[in-house]
PDB file of C-alpha atoms in Angstrom:
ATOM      1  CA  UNK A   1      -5.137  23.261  16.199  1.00 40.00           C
ATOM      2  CA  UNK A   2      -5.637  19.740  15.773  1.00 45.00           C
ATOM      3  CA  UNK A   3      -4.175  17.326  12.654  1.00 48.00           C
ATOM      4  CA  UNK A   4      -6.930  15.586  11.700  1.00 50.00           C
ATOM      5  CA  UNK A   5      -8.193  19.017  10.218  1.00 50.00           C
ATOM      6  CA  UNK A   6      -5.618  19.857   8.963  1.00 50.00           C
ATOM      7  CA  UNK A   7      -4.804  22.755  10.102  1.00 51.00           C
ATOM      8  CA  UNK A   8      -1.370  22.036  11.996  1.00 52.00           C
ATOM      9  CA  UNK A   9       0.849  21.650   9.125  1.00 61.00           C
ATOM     10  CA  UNK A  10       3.876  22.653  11.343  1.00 67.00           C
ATOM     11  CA  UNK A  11       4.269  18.768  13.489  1.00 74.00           C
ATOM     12  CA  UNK A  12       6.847  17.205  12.760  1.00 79.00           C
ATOM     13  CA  UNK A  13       5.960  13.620  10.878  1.00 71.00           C
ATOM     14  CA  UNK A  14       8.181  10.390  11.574  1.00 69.00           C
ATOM     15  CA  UNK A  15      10.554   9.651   8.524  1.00 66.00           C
ATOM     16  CA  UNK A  16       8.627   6.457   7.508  1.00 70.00           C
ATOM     17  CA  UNK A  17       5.179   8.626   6.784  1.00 79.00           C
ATOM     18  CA  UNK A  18       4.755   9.749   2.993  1.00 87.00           C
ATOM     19  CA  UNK A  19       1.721  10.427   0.838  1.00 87.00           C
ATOM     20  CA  UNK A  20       1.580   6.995  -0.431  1.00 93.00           C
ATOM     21  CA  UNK A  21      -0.247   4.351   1.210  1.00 94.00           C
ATOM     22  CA  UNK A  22       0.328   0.670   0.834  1.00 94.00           C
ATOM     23  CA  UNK A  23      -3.373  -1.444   1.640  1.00 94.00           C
ATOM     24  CA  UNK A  24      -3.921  -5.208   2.386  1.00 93.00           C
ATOM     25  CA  UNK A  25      -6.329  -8.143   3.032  1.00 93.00           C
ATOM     26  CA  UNK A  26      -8.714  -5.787   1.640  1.00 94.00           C
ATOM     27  CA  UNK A  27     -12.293  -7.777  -0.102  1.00 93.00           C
ATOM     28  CA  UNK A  28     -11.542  -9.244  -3.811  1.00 91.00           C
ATOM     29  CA  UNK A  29     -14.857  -7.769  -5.161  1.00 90.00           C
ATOM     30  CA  UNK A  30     -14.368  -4.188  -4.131  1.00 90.00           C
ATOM     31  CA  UNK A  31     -14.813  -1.691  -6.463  1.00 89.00           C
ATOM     32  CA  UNK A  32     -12.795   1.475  -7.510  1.00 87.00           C
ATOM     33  CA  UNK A  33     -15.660   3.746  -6.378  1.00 91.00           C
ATOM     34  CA  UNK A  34     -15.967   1.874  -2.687  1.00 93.00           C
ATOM     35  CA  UNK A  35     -12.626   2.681  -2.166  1.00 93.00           C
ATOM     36  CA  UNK A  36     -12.608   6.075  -2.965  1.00 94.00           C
ATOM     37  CA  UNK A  37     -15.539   6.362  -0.935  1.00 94.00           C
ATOM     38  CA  UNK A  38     -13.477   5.107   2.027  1.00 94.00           C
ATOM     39  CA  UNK A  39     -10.224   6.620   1.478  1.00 94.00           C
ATOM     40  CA  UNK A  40     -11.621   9.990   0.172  1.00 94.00           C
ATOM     41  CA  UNK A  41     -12.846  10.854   3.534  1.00 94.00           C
ATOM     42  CA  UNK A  42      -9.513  11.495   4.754  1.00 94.00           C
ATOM     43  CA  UNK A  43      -8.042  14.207   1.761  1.00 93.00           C
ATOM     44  CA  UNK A  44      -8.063  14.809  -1.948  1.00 94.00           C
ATOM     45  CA  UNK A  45      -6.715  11.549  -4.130  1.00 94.00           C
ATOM     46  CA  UNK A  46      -4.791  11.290  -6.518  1.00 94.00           C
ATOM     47  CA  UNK A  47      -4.436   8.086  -7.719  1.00 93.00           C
ATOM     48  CA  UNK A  48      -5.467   4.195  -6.086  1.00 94.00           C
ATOM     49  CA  UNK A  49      -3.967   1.333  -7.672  1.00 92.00           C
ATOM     50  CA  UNK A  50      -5.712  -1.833  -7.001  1.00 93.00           C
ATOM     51  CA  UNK A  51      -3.786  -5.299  -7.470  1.00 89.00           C
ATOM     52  CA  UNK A  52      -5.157  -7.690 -10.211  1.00 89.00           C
ATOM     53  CA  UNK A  53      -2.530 -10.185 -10.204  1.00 88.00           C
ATOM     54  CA  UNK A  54      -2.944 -13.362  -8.237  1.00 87.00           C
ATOM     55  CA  UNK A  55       0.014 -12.610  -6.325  1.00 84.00           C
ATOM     56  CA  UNK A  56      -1.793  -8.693  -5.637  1.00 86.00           C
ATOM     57  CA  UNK A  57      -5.149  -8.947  -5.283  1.00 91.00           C
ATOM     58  CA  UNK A  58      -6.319  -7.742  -1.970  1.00 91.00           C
ATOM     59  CA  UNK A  59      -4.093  -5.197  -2.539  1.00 93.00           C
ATOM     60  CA  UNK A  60      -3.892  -1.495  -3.286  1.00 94.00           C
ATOM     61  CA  UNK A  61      -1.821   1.461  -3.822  1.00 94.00           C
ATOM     62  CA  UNK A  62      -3.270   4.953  -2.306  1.00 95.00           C
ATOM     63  CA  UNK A  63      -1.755   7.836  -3.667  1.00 94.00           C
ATOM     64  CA  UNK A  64      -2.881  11.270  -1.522  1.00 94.00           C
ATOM     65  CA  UNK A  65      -2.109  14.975  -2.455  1.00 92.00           C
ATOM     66  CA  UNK A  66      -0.947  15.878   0.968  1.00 89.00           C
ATOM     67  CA  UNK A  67       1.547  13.758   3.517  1.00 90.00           C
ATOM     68  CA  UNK A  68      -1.012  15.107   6.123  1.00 91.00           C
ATOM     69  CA  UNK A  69      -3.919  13.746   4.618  1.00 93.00           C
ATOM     70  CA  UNK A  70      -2.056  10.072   3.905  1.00 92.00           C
ATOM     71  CA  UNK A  71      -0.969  10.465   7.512  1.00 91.00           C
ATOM     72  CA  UNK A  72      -4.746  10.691   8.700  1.00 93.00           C
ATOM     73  CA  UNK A  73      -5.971   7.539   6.593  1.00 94.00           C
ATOM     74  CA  UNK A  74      -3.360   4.957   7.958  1.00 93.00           C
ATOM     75  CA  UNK A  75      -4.299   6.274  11.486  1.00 92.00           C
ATOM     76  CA  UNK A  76      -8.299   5.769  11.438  1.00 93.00           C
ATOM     77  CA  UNK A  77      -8.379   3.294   8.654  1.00 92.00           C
ATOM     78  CA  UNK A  78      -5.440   0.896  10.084  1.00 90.00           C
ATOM     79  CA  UNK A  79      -7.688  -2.064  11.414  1.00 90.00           C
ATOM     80  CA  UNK A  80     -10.984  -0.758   9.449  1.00 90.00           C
ATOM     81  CA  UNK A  81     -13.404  -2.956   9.050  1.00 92.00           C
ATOM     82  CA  UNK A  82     -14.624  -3.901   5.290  1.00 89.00           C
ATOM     83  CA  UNK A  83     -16.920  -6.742   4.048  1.00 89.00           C
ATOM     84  CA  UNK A  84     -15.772  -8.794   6.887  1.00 90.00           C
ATOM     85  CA  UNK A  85     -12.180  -8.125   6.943  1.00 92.00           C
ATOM     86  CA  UNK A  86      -9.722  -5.943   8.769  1.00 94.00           C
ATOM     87  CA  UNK A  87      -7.913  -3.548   6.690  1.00 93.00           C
ATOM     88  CA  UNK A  88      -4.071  -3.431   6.632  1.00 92.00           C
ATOM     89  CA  UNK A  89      -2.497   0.245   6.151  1.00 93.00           C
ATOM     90  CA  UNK A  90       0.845   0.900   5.808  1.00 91.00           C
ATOM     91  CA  UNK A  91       3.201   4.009   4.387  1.00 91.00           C
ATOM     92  CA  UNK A  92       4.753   2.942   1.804  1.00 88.00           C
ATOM     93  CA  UNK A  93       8.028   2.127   1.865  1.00 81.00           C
ATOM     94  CA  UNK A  94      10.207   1.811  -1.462  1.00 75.00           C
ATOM     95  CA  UNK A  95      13.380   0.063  -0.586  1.00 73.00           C
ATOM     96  CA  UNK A  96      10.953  -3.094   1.036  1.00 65.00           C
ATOM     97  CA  UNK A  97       8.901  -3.246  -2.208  1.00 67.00           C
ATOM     98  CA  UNK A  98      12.795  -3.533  -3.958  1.00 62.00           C
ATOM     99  CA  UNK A  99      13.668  -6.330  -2.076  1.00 65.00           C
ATOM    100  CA  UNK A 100      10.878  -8.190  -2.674  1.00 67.00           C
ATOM    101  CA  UNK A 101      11.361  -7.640  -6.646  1.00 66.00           C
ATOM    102  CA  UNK A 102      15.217  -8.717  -5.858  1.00 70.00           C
ATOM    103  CA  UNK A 103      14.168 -11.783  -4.626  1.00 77.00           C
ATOM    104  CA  UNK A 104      11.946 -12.451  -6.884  1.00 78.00           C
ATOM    105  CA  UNK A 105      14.530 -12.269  -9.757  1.00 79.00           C
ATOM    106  CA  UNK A 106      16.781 -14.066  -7.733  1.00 79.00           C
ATOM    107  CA  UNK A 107      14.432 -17.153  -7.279  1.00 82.00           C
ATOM    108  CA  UNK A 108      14.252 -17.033 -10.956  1.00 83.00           C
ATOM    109  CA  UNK A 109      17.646 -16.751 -11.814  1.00 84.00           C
ATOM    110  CA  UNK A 110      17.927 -19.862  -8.932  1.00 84.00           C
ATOM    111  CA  UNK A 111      15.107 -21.840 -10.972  1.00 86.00           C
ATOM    112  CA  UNK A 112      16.893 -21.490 -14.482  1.00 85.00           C
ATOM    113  CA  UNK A 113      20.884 -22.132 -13.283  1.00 84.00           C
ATOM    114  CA  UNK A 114      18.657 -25.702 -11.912  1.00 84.00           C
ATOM    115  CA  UNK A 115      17.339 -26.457 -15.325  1.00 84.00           C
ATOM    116  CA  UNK A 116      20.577 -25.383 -17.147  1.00 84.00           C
ATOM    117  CA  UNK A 117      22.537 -28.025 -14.706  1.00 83.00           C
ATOM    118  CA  UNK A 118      19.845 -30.539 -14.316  1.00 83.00           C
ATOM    119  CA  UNK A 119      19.927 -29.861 -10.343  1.00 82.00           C
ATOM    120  CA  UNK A 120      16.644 -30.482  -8.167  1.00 75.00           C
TER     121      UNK A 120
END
């Protein structure tokens, strides 16, 4: 019985592993359909997210129907090769994505007490 078909559902997974899957430094011009082309190997999608924002492009979001089959992507597509760059895959993990949002806010609220007080 091996996991990458599937078929061993009963191994137990480290805490950090979930269905979603966090990608980086992947090409700017990539489409929707390349990606599901790439990540689709691995199990049924549900939903991929790609980053638009300046601050999120390279980026995506890749949301799988089974912890398995998010399990199999990150290990055979961690380091993948894709218009000449390495893929980044990671599980992802809520409470990091919060702190970065939290600091965010707090720069702002930092950048607005400077302007109310006329500090540099």
């Amino acid at each position: 019985m091996s996991l990458a078909t599937g078929t061993s559902k009963k191994v137990r997974l480290p805490p950090e592993v979930n269905r979603i899957i966090y990608v980086r430094n992947l090409p700017y011009k990539i489409t929707a359909e390349e990606l599901y082309d790439i990540f689709g190997k691995y199990g049924v999608i549900r939903q991929i997210r790609k980053g638009n924002a300046p601050d999120t492009k390279g980026t995506a979001f890749v949301v799988y129907d089974d912890i398995y089959e998010a399990k199999n992507a990150v290990d055979h597509l961690s380091g993948f090769h894709v218009a000449g760059r390495y893929l980044v895959v990671l599980y992802y993990n809520p409470k990091k994505m919060q702190a970065r949002v939290d600091q965010q806010k707090k720069k702002e609220e930092l950048e607005q007490l400077k302007k109310k007080f006329g500090v540099e």
